[in-house]
Coordinates of C-alpha atoms and ligand atoms in Angstrom, one line a residue:
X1 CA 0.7 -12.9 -9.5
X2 CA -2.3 -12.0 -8.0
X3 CA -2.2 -13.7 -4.8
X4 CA 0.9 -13.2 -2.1
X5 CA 1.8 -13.8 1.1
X6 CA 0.6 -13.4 3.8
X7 CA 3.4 -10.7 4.6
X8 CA 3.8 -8.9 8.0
X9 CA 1.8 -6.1 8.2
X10 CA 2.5 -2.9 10.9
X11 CA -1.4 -2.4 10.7
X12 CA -3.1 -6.0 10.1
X13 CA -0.8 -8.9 11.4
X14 CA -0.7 -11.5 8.9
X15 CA -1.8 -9.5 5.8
X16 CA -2.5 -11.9 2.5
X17 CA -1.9 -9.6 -0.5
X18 CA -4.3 -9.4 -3.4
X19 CA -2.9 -7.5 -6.2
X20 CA -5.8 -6.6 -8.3
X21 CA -4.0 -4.3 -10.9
X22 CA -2.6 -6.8 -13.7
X23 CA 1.2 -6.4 -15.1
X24 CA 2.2 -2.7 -15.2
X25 CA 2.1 -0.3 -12.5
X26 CA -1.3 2.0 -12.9
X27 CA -1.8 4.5 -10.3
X28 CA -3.9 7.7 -10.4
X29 CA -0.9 9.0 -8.4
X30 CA 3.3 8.9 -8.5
X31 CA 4.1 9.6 -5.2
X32 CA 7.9 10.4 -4.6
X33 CA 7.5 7.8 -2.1
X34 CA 6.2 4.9 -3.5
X35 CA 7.8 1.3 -3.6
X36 CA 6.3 0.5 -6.4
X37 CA 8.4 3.3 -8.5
X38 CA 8.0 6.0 -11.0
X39 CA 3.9 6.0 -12.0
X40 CA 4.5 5.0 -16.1
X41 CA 0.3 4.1 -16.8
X42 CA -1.7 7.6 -15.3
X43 CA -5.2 6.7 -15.1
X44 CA -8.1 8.4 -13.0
X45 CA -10.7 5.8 -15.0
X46 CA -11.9 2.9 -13.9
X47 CA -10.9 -0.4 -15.8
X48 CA -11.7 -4.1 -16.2
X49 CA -8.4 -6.1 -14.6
X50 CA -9.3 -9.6 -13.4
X51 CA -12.7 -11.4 -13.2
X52 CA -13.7 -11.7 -9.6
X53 CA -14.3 -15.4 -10.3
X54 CA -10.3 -15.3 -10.7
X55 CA -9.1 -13.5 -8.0
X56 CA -11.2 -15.4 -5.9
X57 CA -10.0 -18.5 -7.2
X58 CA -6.4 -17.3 -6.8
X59 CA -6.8 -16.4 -2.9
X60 CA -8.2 -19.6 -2.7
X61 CA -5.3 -21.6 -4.0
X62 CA -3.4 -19.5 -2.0
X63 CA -4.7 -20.1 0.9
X64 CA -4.5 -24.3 0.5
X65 CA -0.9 -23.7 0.3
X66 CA -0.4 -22.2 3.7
X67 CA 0.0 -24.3 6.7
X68 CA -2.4 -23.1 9.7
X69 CA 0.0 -21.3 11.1
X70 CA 0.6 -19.2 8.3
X71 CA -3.1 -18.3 7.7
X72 CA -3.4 -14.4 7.0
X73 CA -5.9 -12.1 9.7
X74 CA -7.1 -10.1 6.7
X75 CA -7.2 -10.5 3.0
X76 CA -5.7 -6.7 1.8
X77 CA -6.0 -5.5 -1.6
X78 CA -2.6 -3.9 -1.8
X79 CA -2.2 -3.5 -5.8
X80 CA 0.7 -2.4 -8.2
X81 CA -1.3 1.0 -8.3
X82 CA -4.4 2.2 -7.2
X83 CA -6.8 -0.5 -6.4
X84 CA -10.1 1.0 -6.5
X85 CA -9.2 1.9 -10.1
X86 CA -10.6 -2.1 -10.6
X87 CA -14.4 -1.7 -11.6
X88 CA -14.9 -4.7 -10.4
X89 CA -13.4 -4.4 -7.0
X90 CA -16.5 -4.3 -5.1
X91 CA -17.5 -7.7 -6.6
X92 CA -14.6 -9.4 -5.3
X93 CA -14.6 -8.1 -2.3
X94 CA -18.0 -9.0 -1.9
X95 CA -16.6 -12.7 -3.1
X96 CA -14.1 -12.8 -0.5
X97 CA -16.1 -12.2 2.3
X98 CA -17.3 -15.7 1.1
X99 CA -13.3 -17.4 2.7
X100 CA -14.4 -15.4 6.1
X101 CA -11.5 -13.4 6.8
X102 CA -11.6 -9.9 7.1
X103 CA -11.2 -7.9 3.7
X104 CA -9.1 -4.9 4.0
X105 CA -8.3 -2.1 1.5
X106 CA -5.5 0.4 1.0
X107 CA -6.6 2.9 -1.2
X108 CA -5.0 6.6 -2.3
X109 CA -8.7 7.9 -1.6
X110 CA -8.1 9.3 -4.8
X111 CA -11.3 8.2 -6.3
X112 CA -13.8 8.7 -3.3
X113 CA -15.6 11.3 -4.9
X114 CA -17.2 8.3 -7.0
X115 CA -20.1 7.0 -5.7
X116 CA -19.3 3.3 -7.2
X117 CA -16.1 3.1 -5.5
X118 CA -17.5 4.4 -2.8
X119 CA -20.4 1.8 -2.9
X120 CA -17.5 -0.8 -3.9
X121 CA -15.7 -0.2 -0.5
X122 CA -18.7 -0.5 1.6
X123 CA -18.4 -4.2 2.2
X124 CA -15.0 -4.1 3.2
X125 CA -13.9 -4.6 6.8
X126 CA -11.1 -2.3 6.8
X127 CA -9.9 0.6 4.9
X128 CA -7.1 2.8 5.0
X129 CA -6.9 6.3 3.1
X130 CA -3.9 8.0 1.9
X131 CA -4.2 11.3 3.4
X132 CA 0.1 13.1 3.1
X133 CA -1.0 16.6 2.6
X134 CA -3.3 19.6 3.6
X135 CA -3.1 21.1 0.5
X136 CA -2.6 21.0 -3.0
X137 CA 0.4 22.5 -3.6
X138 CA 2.2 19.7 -1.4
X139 CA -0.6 17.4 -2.5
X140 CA 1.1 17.9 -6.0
X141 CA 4.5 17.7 -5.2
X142 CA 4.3 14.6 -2.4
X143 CA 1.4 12.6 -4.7
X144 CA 2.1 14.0 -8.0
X145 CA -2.0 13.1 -8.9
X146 CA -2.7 12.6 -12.5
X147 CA -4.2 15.6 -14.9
X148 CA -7.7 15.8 -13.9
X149 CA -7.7 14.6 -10.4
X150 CA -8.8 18.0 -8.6
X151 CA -7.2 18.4 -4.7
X152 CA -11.0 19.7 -3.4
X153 CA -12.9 16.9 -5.0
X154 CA -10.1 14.4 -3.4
X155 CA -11.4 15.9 0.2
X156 CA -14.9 16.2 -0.8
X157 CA -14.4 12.6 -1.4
X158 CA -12.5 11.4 1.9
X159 CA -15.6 13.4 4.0
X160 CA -18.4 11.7 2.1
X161 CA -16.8 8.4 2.4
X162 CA -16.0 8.5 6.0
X163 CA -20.1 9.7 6.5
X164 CA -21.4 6.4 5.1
X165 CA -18.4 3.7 6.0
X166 CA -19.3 1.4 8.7
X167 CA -16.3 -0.8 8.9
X168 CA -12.9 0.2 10.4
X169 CA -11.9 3.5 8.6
X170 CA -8.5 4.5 9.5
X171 CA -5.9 6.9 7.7
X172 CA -1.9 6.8 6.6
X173 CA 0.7 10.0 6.6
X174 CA 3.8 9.0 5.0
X175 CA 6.0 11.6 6.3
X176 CA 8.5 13.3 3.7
X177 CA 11.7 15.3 4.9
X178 CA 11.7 18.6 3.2
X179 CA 7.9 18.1 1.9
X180 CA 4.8 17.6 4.2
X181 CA 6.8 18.0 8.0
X182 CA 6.7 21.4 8.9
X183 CA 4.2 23.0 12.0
X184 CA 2.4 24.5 9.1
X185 CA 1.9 21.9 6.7
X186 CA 1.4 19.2 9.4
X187 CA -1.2 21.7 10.7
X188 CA -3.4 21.6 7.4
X189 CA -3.1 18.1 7.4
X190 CA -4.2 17.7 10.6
X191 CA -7.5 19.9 9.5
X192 CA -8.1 17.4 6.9
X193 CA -7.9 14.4 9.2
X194 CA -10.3 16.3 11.9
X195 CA -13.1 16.3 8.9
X196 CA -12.8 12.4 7.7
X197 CA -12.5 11.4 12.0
X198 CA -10.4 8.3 11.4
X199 CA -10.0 5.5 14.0
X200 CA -6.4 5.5 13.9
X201 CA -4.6 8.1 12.1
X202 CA -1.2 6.4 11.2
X203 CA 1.8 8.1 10.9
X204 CA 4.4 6.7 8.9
X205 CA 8.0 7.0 7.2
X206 CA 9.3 6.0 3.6
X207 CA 11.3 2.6 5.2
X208 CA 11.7 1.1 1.3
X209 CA 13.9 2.3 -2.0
X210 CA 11.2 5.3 -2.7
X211 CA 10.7 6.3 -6.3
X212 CA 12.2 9.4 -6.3
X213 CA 16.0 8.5 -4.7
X214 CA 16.2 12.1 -2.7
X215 CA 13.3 11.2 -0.6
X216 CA 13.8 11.0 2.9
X217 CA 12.1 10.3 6.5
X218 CA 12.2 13.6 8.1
X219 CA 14.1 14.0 11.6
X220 CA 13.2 12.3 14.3
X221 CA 12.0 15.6 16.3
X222 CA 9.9 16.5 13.5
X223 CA 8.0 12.8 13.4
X224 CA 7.4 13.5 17.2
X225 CA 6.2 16.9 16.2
X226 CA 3.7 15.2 13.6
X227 CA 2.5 12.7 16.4
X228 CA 2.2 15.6 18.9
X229 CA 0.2 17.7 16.8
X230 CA -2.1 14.7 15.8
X231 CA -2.8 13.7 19.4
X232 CA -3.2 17.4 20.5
X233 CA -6.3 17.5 18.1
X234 CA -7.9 14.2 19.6
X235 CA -6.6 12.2 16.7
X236 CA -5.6 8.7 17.7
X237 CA -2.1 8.8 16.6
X238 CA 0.2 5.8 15.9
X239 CA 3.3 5.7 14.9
X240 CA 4.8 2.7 12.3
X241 CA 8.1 3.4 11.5
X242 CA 9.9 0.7 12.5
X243 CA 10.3 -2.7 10.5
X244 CA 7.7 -4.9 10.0
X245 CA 9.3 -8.0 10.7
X246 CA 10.9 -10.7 8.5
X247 CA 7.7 -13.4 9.0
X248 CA 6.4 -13.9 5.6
X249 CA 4.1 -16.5 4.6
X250 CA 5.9 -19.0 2.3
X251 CA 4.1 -21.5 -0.3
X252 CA 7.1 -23.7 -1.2
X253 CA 7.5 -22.3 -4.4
X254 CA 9.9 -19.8 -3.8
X255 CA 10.6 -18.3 -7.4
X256 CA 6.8 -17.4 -7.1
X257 CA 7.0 -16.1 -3.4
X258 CA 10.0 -13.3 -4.2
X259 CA 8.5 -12.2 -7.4
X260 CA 5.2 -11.9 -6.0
X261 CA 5.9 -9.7 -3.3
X262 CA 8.2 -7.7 -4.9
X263 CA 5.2 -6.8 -7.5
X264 CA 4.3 -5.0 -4.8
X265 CA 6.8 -3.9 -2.4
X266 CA 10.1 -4.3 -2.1
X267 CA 12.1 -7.2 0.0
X268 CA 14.6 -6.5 2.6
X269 CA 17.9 -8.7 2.9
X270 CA 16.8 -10.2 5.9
X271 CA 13.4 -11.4 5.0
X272 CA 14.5 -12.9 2.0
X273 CA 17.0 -15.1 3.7
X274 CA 13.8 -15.6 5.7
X275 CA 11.7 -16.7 2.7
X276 CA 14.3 -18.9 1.3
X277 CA 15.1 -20.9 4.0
X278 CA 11.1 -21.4 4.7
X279 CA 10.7 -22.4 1.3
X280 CA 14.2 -24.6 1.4
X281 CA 16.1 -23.5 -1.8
X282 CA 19.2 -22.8 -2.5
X283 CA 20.4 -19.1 -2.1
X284 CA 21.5 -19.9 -5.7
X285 CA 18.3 -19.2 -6.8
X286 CA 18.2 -15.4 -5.8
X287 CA 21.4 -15.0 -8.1
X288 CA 19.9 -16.6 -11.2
X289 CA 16.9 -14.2 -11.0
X290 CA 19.1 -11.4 -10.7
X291 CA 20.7 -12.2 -13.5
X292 CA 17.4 -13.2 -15.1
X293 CA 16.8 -9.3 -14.8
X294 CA 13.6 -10.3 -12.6
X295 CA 14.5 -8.6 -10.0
X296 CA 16.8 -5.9 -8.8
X297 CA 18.8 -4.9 -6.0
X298 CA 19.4 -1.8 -4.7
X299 CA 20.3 -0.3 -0.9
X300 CA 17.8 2.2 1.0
X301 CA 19.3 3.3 4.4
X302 CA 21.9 1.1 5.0
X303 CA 19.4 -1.9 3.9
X304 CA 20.2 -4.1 0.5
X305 CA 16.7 -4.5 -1.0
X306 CA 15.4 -6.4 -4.1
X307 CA 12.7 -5.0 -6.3
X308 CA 11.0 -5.9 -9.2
X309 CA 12.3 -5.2 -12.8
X310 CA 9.3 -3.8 -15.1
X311 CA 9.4 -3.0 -18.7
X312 CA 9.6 0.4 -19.3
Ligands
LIG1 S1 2.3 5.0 -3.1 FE1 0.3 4.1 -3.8 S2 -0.8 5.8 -4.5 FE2 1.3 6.5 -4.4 S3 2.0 6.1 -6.5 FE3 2.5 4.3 -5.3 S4 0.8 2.9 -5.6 FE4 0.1 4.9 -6.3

């Protein structure tokens, strides 16, 4: 469960996930967004998941599965929740660097104003920061950021962070209709982004089932608005709203491929006829761990997905 992939990434190519965050989703957030689904385990602590001796040995299997042509461009820690909520995720990055591929992290930034996690994220070749809202009254209702998570110390954090970051620092604005894409709003985010400087300032829209079932992309005039605005204010702006593509790494065990992945995000219709006839089963097999109650599957935008079925 802790190694996936790769998967098609908008940002990174051929992105091998590392989910750091054992079982149960646990975020410092609960973004109305998120693939993931409702936030159920709040935490803004740091905890013990995985020795880095394991995940390391898990990439490291993974990897042996691939062929060469599946071999990922960056190892990402894209977690069921927050990764830098590990406290030992600057040890296995630092382990990683070891399988030399680039190490990439997607973090909420949440944490930043930690100078551990800070110093944890140093070693890592490229980060992206979460960065939806310009402030907090959106910050609350788009992230929804647990009890004692304070919206000036997140920002505090992002600037400090971006002062002493070497490798490839670039930022992600999931768009919400309704929440974060008005002149004004996208304005104050805009300010934010200005005072972290990062090299790409993505742009992007909620394309799986989100969390909360309302949420929607905003209009299309309004994502050019966002991308105008960004570019305006010498931000390098780039879009990724469209699909990522159906390529997904595939290890021959295909039970373990769809739950994997769907720990993490969800899986479109398309790439998993994709992953199945890489990994040569039966379509049979999707049924059975539907009605397993593994998995799920619901529709998002005209698209059939399948998700991941958690405990409550
Ligand atoms: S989108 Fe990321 S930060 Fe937001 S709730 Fe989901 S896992 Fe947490």
């Amino acid at each position: 469960m802790i190694s996936f992939g790769p998967v098609p990434s908008r940002r990174l190519g051929k992105s091998l996930g590392i989910n750091n965050i054992s079982s149960g989703k646990v975020c410092s957030y609960s973004c109305v967004y998120c693939q993931v689904g409702i936030t159920h385990k709040f935490s803004n602590q740091r905890q013990k998941f995985y020795d880095p001796e394991v995940i390391c040995s898990e990439v490291k299997k993974q990897l042996a599965k691939l062929s060469v042509a599946d071999q990922p461009d960056y190892l990402t820690f894209v977690a069921n929740g927050e990764p830098t909520l590990d406290i030992n995720l600057g040890r296995s990055i630092e382990k990683l660097k070891l399988f030399n591929i680039p190490v990439a992290v997607i973090t909420n930034a949440s944490l930043l104003i930690d100078p551990q996690v800070r110093a944890d994220l140093l070693p890592a070749d490229w980060v992206s920061v979460k960065i939806d809202a310009g402030n907090e009254d959106v910050w609350k209702k788009l992230n929804r950021p647990a009890d004692k998570i304070d919206f000036e110390m997140y920002v505090k954090g992002l600037i400090t962070f971006s002062n002493v970051y070497k490798g490839k620092l670039v930022s992600e604005t999931m768009l919400v209709k309704g929440l974060n894409d008005t002149p004004e709003e996208l304005n104050q985010v805009v300010t934010v982004l200005k005072s972290v400087q990062p090299s790409i300032a993505y742009i992007s829209v909620p394309t799986r089932p989100p969390a909360v079932k309302s949420v929607l992309p905003p209009d299309e005039k309004d994502i050019n608005l966002a991308y105008q605005l960004f570019s305006e204010n010498q931000l390098n702006a780039e879009l990724i709203i469209g699909f990522e593509g159906t390529d997904t790494g595939f290890t021959g065990n295909a039970i373990e491929d769809i739950l994997n992945i769907c720990f993490v995000h969800p899986i479109r219709q398309d790439t998993m006829n994709e992953l199945l006839k890489k990994d040569q089963v039966n379509p049979g097999i999707l049924t059975k761990l539907l009605d397993d109650n593994y998995i799920k599957r619901t529709e998002y935008k005209s698209n059939v997905f399948y998700i991941r079925k958690f405990p409550n």
